[in-house]
Structures are given as C-alpha cells and as structure tokens.
Amino acid sequence: MSPLDRRAFLTRSAAVIGAGSVGGIGALAHGEAQADSTSATPSAGQEWDVSQAQLGEREPFDGPHQAGILSPAPAQATFAVLDSFAPDRRTLIETLRALSRRARELTAGGPIPLLEVDAPPADSGVLGPVNAPDGLTVTIAFGASLFDGRYGLSAQRPRELVKMPTFFVDELDPAQSHGDVLIQICAHQRDTVTHTLRELLRTVRGSLQLRWNIDGFSSARRGPSPHNNPRNLFAFRDGTANPPTSDAALMNKLVWAGSGEPGWAAGGTYQVLRIIRMHVEFWDRVGLGEQQEMIGRVRDSGAPLGGSDEFEDPRYDLDPQGKRIPLDAHIRLANPRTADTADQRILRRGFNYTRGFDSAGALDQGLIFNAFNQSPERQFATIQRRLLNEPMTDYITPVGGGYFFAPPGARGEGDWVGSGLFAAV
C-alpha cells in the first residue's frame, strides 16, 4: 500500500470519538492460541479462588511515594482529569484533603458505614455491603494549569511542569487534553474502578469538575510465562524494556524528582499521559513481516528480531547496519541502549482502550500511554523526537493527554497528597 493510500485511509477514518465502555481483550498469537486449545479449562472453583485472592489484595495509600507508580499494573484502570472551580485556596486544600481521605478508605476496603435510614447512604453500595480492596490504587497528580494565579502556587510549580506540547503527529483534541488534577484509578476488577471513580467524584463535587476521562484495560498475560508482558491492540507485547522497579538507585535516576525541583516535590514524579488512537483496521491490512520490522520484534514471542525470548538483549552493537532490526524500528529508536541514552529511559504503565467507533464507522481503539519520568524534556520528549520519522506514525494518531506531576505520598492518616505544596507557600 502506498503512502498516499495510507493517508487517504486515515483521512476517511478521522479521529471522531464515539461512545461506549471498555471491553474486549488483546489479540492472541497463533502459537498461544494452539497452546490454549490444548490446555485444561480452569474450573469454576479455580476461577473463584483467583478472584477472591485478588479481591483481598491491599495496596497501602500512604508512603514516601504514591501507590500506582512502581506497583505492577492490574487489569483495569480509569484516568479522570478534573478542573478546579474552588473559589479560594482554603477550599481547594479542604477538597484535596477530603480526596486523599476517601481514597485511603477505599484502598483499605471494609464494611460500608450504616447511617440513619432517611440519610443519603455513605457509599453508593454498588460493590455490596463490603468494599473489597481488590489491589486498588489511587494516584493523584497536578497539571500545570493548577499553578496559575488562582491559588498563589506559581512559585512552587515543578520546573518542567508545562502544558504538554503538540508533537509532529499529534491531533490533540482540547476536550480530552490537559487539566488541573489527574486521578489515576487502578484495580483488578472493572466494578472496583467504576465504584471508586463514582465515590471520589462525589467527594470533590462543587470544587473539582470532570474535564475528561478514559477507561483502560490490560490484556491477559497469556504466557508462555507469567512474567511475559501483556499485548497492545497491535498484538505486540508492551513494556518489555521497562527499567526494573526493584532497583531503588535506578528509580532515583529515572523516576523520582531530581535536584532543582521545589523542596515539596521530593519523592514525586512527572506523569505523561497520552491517548494514542491506533488505526487497527489499517494495521490489519499490513503483512506480518512488515509489522514486525516496524516494531523490531517477533509478534508471537515478543523477542527482538533474530531472537527467541521477549527479554533478550537485541544487541544493536552486532547489527550496526540494521540488517536484522531496521534502524528505524520502534524499539531501536525508543531505546537505543547506549551509554548516552541510558538516562533517557522511562517507566511505562500503559493500558489499552476501546470506546466504540467514529462517524466513519472506524473502530476507536488504542493505547493509553502512561509513563513516569524524572524529566519530561530529558526523557519523554527526547524519545518522542527520535520517533519522529518511524514508519509506525502512519498507523497511530495521538488525540489527547497531558503532562502532570504526581506529588510524594501522604505520610499517614493526618496527611494528604499535595500537603507539602501548600505548606511551602
């Protein structure tokens, strides 16, 4: 298919957002489908045991860093971006304090409090009389617009927190871009995420108003090992080259706020959120060999081209001419694996999305690109510029998102996320 044909297809499939809710699963590789067909089907009892074990998982809300950053990504997520209509700083402080307090309650789980029969219930009750923790995490971040003149916060703005720029291939929709406050909600079950969003919006009503949101899901980990990464909606494994979160020294170099930031920001991180529409019908018309050369990996195994294992080093030093892995392959541009680019790596924690179809009848599906980094300019933006001319740009259109800063975690029940910012001014 010629570049002209490709662009004509994309023009016909303009990014008009349809309605719908998250559903579906990631693509199956051929070899995995064969493996599934020969494996024993889990019994209802086994599925119940797994579900109950997940429902009982608890992620602490308090700590030096917020949860939902280094912790493994569960199956379900919602990203809700809100704008502040608080009339003054005191009201905003009380709203953010209440947000942390309710998030702490929900992540801990427990029975719903009983109130007087004529009073509005303390909880919507959609999860029943007991809210199971379900591995729930709530991560709160601030956008650059919160640091304007409304609340006297300008002098304490993190030094690289700016309105996310528009990159070469972007077609950003203002209705799903930027905002004052980002709430990231993640859990194993979709109903937990849905319930949490409802409860948190109820808590901040009157001061914070929803600007835009998007629901995400992670494809099931279909092996061959539980360590293999889930697939995106192009059917390739996503997040393979993530730096190990267990390496605290490395996280201090790549994720947590560095020198030059305001004192209150220590223990926080920049969060880059991007809604990347993937033109899946167009992608499905491309030969598998061409798809793999664009990515730089074998679709079935996730291994770099010429390799056999997902986590195998692609050894670009042995392929300087790009005969095995093309020089413009996505993995080669995103992470060249050189000494000079080692500090440009980012921690990705992305999810798939699907939300119906557009006015041209094309599926609105894609990737919620979600990444944490110490310096958006040194890391994310530098990577983005390297990807400027990769072939895959013909198959994706970023349509929304923003730059945010996730403050350090709350220090205990008397504290709240963002308290250090307001104490500093």
XYZ file of C-alpha atoms in Angstrom:
425
model
C 0.000 0.000 0.000
C 1.458 3.362 -0.988
C 1.880 6.279 1.471
C -0.865 8.094 -0.457
C -3.253 5.194 0.049
C -2.391 5.105 3.748
C -3.028 8.785 4.270
C -6.287 8.574 2.321
C -7.401 5.790 4.626
C -6.536 7.828 7.699
C -8.372 10.850 6.324
C -11.509 8.776 5.874
C -11.053 7.483 9.422
C -10.819 10.868 11.108
C -10.458 10.736 14.851
C -14.052 11.393 15.883
C -14.734 9.885 19.264
C -17.667 7.516 19.606
C -19.474 6.357 22.703
C -19.063 3.129 24.595
C -17.441 1.452 27.531
C -14.281 -0.564 27.921
C -14.443 -4.172 26.867
C -12.618 -6.832 24.938
C -9.235 -8.459 25.242
C -5.877 -8.305 23.486
C -5.027 -10.300 20.377
C -3.872 -13.907 20.580
C -0.720 -15.003 18.848
C -1.065 -18.145 16.696
C 1.189 -20.257 18.884
C -0.580 -19.145 22.042
C -3.975 -19.971 20.555
C -2.758 -23.501 19.941
C -1.457 -23.733 23.493
C -4.765 -22.513 24.900
C -6.710 -25.055 22.868
C -4.773 -27.944 24.406
C -4.670 -26.706 28.000
C -7.175 -27.627 30.649
C -10.001 -25.158 31.168
C -9.970 -23.713 34.703
C -12.839 -24.907 36.816
C -15.364 -22.518 38.285
C -13.818 -23.203 41.681
C -10.337 -22.264 40.489
C -11.604 -19.045 38.929
C -13.430 -18.230 42.172
C -10.249 -18.800 44.199
C -8.230 -16.472 41.947
C -10.922 -13.810 42.071
C -11.186 -13.963 45.852
C -7.412 -13.766 46.265
C -7.280 -10.681 44.062
C -10.173 -9.031 45.871
C -8.274 -9.390 49.124
C -5.101 -7.688 47.885
C -4.413 -4.371 49.581
C -2.062 -1.615 48.375
C -1.311 0.977 51.090
C -2.313 4.514 50.208
C 0.323 6.148 52.418
C 4.094 6.043 51.926
C 7.083 8.059 50.697
C 5.821 7.627 47.122
C 2.269 7.266 45.877
C 0.970 3.829 45.006
C 0.155 3.106 41.376
C 3.593 4.141 40.086
C 6.034 1.320 40.860
C 3.409 -1.293 41.705
C 2.573 -3.761 38.894
C -0.297 -2.634 36.707
C -3.513 -4.615 37.301
C -6.118 -5.400 34.657
C -8.350 -2.301 34.894
C -7.821 1.451 35.032
C -9.546 4.794 34.713
C -7.857 8.154 34.203
C -10.029 11.090 35.247
C -8.855 14.671 34.697
C -10.623 17.440 36.572
C -10.591 21.232 36.600
C -10.752 23.221 39.800
C -13.598 25.601 40.471
C -12.693 26.079 44.132
C -13.243 29.782 44.892
C -10.141 30.101 47.046
C -7.069 28.321 48.304
C -8.637 27.203 51.566
C -11.472 25.460 49.717
C -9.000 23.735 47.378
C -6.970 22.495 50.362
C -10.057 21.057 52.022
C -11.085 19.395 48.768
C -7.695 17.750 48.241
C -7.594 16.650 51.870
C -11.034 15.058 51.503
C -9.927 13.383 48.245
C -6.987 11.688 49.976
C -9.096 10.709 52.963
C -11.716 8.992 50.796
C -9.073 7.360 48.595
C -7.389 5.975 51.719
C -10.684 4.484 52.896
C -11.413 2.865 49.546
C -7.951 1.362 49.084
C -8.110 -0.122 52.593
C -11.541 -1.655 51.982
C -14.065 -2.604 54.642
C -17.766 -2.568 55.502
C -19.872 0.387 54.417
C -20.857 2.564 57.402
C -24.534 2.438 58.314
C -26.281 5.802 58.647
C -29.785 6.831 59.581
C -32.321 5.243 57.263
C -33.502 8.614 55.931
C -29.974 9.924 55.301
C -28.206 9.529 51.925
C -26.062 6.376 52.126
C -22.373 6.803 52.941
C -21.462 4.763 49.871
C -23.218 4.003 46.579
C -23.160 0.328 47.552
C -22.563 -0.993 44.026
C -19.957 -3.438 45.394
C -22.280 -4.707 48.122
C -22.114 -4.094 51.877
C -18.315 -4.554 51.949
C -15.802 -2.791 49.712
C -13.031 -5.310 48.987
C -9.626 -3.636 48.423
C -9.041 -5.533 45.118
C -5.480 -4.184 44.741
C -6.959 -0.698 44.322
C -4.564 2.227 43.909
C -5.454 5.901 43.598
C -2.709 8.186 42.280
C -3.206 11.956 42.333
C -1.281 14.362 40.094
C -1.406 18.074 39.283
C -1.377 19.771 35.884
C 0.479 22.972 35.021
C -2.768 24.977 34.983
C -3.233 24.450 38.732
C -0.130 26.619 39.240
C -1.581 29.717 37.598
C -2.561 32.780 39.605
C -5.745 31.422 41.173
C -4.263 29.864 44.316
C -0.863 31.517 44.730
C 1.075 28.403 43.700
C 3.083 29.782 40.777
C 6.410 29.986 42.608
C 6.174 26.317 43.627
C 5.487 24.878 40.165
C 7.784 21.941 39.341
C 10.365 23.278 36.908
C 9.369 21.102 33.911
C 5.630 21.064 34.507
C 4.240 22.798 31.434
C 1.269 22.309 29.159
C 2.058 19.243 27.063
C 3.364 20.397 23.667
C 1.890 19.212 20.393
C 4.318 16.836 18.701
C 4.622 16.171 14.968
C 1.919 13.508 14.531
C -0.444 14.821 17.228
C -4.021 15.876 16.586
C -4.850 16.869 20.147
C -8.487 17.436 20.985
C -8.781 20.179 23.647
C -11.783 18.335 25.096
C -9.544 15.413 26.073
C -6.295 17.196 26.845
C -4.622 18.880 29.845
C -6.401 19.824 33.102
C -5.792 20.793 36.736
C -5.898 17.450 38.565
C -5.415 13.888 37.340
C -6.787 10.928 39.298
C -5.451 7.546 38.171
C -7.524 4.624 39.480
C -6.316 1.029 39.022
C -7.647 -2.313 40.311
C -8.141 -5.921 39.284
C -11.885 -5.652 38.615
C -13.721 -3.123 36.476
C -16.532 -2.641 39.019
C -13.955 -1.621 41.656
C -12.589 1.083 39.369
C -16.065 2.290 38.396
C -17.165 2.441 42.030
C -14.025 4.302 43.090
C -14.432 6.972 40.423
C -18.038 7.497 41.467
C -17.119 7.825 45.142
C -14.201 10.202 44.542
C -16.224 12.464 42.262
C -18.920 12.525 44.923
C -16.278 13.623 47.444
C -14.938 16.565 45.422
C -18.229 17.723 43.909
C -18.555 21.500 43.964
C -14.819 22.198 43.784
C -13.394 19.825 41.156
C -15.309 19.069 37.975
C -14.615 16.289 35.494
C -12.952 17.616 32.335
C -12.323 14.302 30.543
C -11.705 10.670 31.373
C -10.797 7.415 29.682
C -11.100 3.786 30.761
C -8.303 1.313 30.153
C -7.692 -2.398 30.378
C -4.709 -4.679 30.213
C -4.774 -7.829 28.111
C -4.497 -11.108 29.981
C -0.965 -12.429 30.460
C -1.103 -15.438 28.154
C 2.407 -16.744 28.657
C 4.421 -18.666 27.974
C 5.443 -17.327 31.405
C 3.591 -15.137 33.934
C 6.452 -12.673 33.515
C 5.633 -12.005 29.857
C 4.098 -8.605 29.233
C 0.503 -8.156 28.020
C -0.188 -7.191 24.417
C -1.331 -3.901 22.966
C -4.031 -3.733 20.295
C -1.450 -4.127 17.518
C -0.913 -7.556 19.149
C 2.689 -6.844 20.234
C 3.846 -7.098 23.834
C 4.058 -3.722 25.560
C 6.513 -2.536 28.219
C 9.233 -5.143 27.634
C 12.164 -2.756 28.062
C 10.881 -1.125 31.270
C 13.621 -0.479 33.839
C 13.341 -2.762 36.888
C 11.292 -1.064 39.604
C 13.059 -3.127 42.266
C 16.277 -1.149 41.644
C 15.848 1.790 44.025
C 19.017 3.535 42.848
C 17.836 3.360 39.242
C 14.399 4.696 40.165
C 16.134 7.661 41.809
C 17.857 8.359 38.488
C 14.897 7.814 36.168
C 11.625 8.329 38.048
C 11.716 10.361 41.254
C 12.120 14.144 41.165
C 15.746 15.258 40.956
C 17.736 18.290 42.012
C 16.473 21.719 41.084
C 12.865 20.951 41.959
C 10.952 22.698 44.783
C 11.532 21.037 48.143
C 7.949 19.754 48.425
C 8.355 17.766 45.164
C 10.947 15.318 46.562
C 9.550 11.806 46.207
C 7.254 12.843 43.369
C 7.472 12.240 39.632
C 6.320 13.614 36.297
C 3.474 11.684 34.714
C 2.983 11.775 30.945
C -0.445 10.673 29.770
C -1.240 10.268 26.060
C -4.336 8.913 24.315
C -2.938 7.273 21.178
C -5.536 6.134 18.698
C -4.392 3.056 16.796
C -5.831 2.626 13.290
C -6.338 -1.081 13.789
C -8.267 -1.832 10.594
C -5.456 -0.266 8.586
C -2.826 -2.156 10.599
C -4.605 -5.448 9.967
C -4.057 -4.991 6.217
C -0.275 -4.936 6.603
C 1.804 -8.081 6.163
C 3.123 -9.672 9.349
C 6.731 -9.341 8.211
C 6.326 -5.590 7.685
C 4.592 -5.221 11.050
C 7.463 -6.989 12.803
C 10.089 -4.851 11.043
C 8.267 -1.667 12.085
C 8.232 -2.787 15.719
C 11.532 -4.679 15.733
C 10.100 -7.729 17.472
C 8.549 -11.087 16.672
C 4.822 -10.765 17.267
C 4.259 -14.228 18.778
C 7.111 -14.346 21.286
C 7.896 -10.664 21.756
C 11.568 -11.438 21.118
C 13.726 -8.939 19.206
C 14.041 -9.960 15.562
C 16.532 -12.786 15.315
C 15.978 -13.749 18.961
C 13.811 -16.249 20.800
C 12.866 -14.641 24.139
C 10.957 -11.453 24.961
C 13.599 -10.175 27.365
C 16.605 -10.978 25.180
C 19.048 -8.126 24.540
C 18.603 -7.044 20.898
C 22.370 -6.447 20.626
C 22.296 -3.496 18.295
C 26.081 -3.397 18.513
C 26.170 -6.603 16.450
C 23.770 -5.147 13.862
C 25.095 -1.638 13.089
C 23.610 -1.576 9.575
C 20.144 -2.610 10.672
C 20.045 -5.790 8.597
C 18.379 -7.759 11.392
C 16.483 -4.993 13.211
C 15.859 -1.992 10.915
C 17.448 1.263 12.023
C 14.002 2.907 12.100
C 12.316 0.090 14.059
C 10.296 1.342 17.025
C 12.286 -0.479 19.698
C 15.582 0.757 18.279
C 14.540 4.407 18.226
C 12.683 4.333 21.550
C 15.583 2.772 23.444
C 18.921 2.710 21.563
C 20.552 1.001 24.573
C 23.657 3.165 24.554
C 25.529 4.775 27.423
C 24.431 8.190 26.186
C 20.721 7.283 26.211
C 20.618 5.217 29.425
C 19.275 8.134 31.483
C 16.503 8.768 28.941
C 14.566 5.623 29.786
C 11.058 5.978 31.179
C 8.807 3.786 33.297
C 5.767 2.841 31.243
C 2.483 1.735 32.805
C 0.107 1.779 29.871
C -3.321 0.310 29.159
C -5.384 -0.473 26.083
C -8.650 1.311 25.421
C -11.682 0.768 23.209
C -14.599 3.165 23.032
C -16.880 2.386 20.152
C -16.420 3.821 16.677
C -16.235 7.147 14.878
C -18.558 8.798 12.360
C -16.788 6.978 9.517
C -17.506 3.613 11.136
C -13.854 3.015 12.101
C -13.071 1.477 15.479
C -11.868 3.920 18.130
C -9.251 1.769 19.851
C -5.740 2.379 21.011
C -3.233 2.838 23.788
C -3.384 4.916 26.940
C 0.302 5.754 27.034
C 1.075 6.334 30.694
C 4.671 6.934 31.773
C 6.590 8.218 34.771
C 9.910 10.023 34.447
C 12.209 12.363 36.306
C 12.471 14.883 33.473
C 9.939 15.072 30.613
C 12.378 17.037 28.486
C 15.402 14.774 29.015
C 13.375 11.590 28.775
C 9.913 11.530 27.187
C 10.283 14.477 24.777
C 13.725 13.314 23.646
C 12.356 9.859 22.866
C 9.400 11.420 21.078
C 11.695 13.405 18.809
C 13.637 10.256 17.926
C 10.384 8.586 16.898
C 9.512 11.445 14.546
C 10.041 9.510 11.316
C 9.379 5.940 12.401
C 7.127 4.036 9.959
C 4.546 3.348 12.656
C 3.459 7.008 12.632
C 1.253 6.136 9.642
C -0.829 3.889 11.884
C -1.343 5.999 15.028
C -2.754 9.406 15.940
C -2.265 10.868 19.444
C -5.515 12.687 20.224
C -5.266 13.737 23.869
C -3.441 13.654 27.186
C -1.245 15.948 29.209
C 1.761 16.485 31.461
C 1.169 16.123 35.212
C 3.226 15.977 38.410
C 2.424 13.296 40.990
C 3.459 14.591 44.432
C 5.059 12.340 47.063
C 2.753 10.078 49.031
C 0.847 11.031 52.166
C 2.725 10.334 55.405
C -0.222 8.899 57.325
C -3.863 9.394 58.183
C -3.352 13.003 59.209
C -1.635 13.859 55.934
C -2.813 14.146 52.346
C -1.330 14.132 48.851
C -0.170 17.636 47.980
C 0.050 18.925 51.549
C 3.725 19.828 51.123
C 2.928 22.100 48.192
C 0.527 24.223 50.224
C 2.773 24.234 53.273
C 5.557 25.716 51.119
C 3.614 28.834 50.124
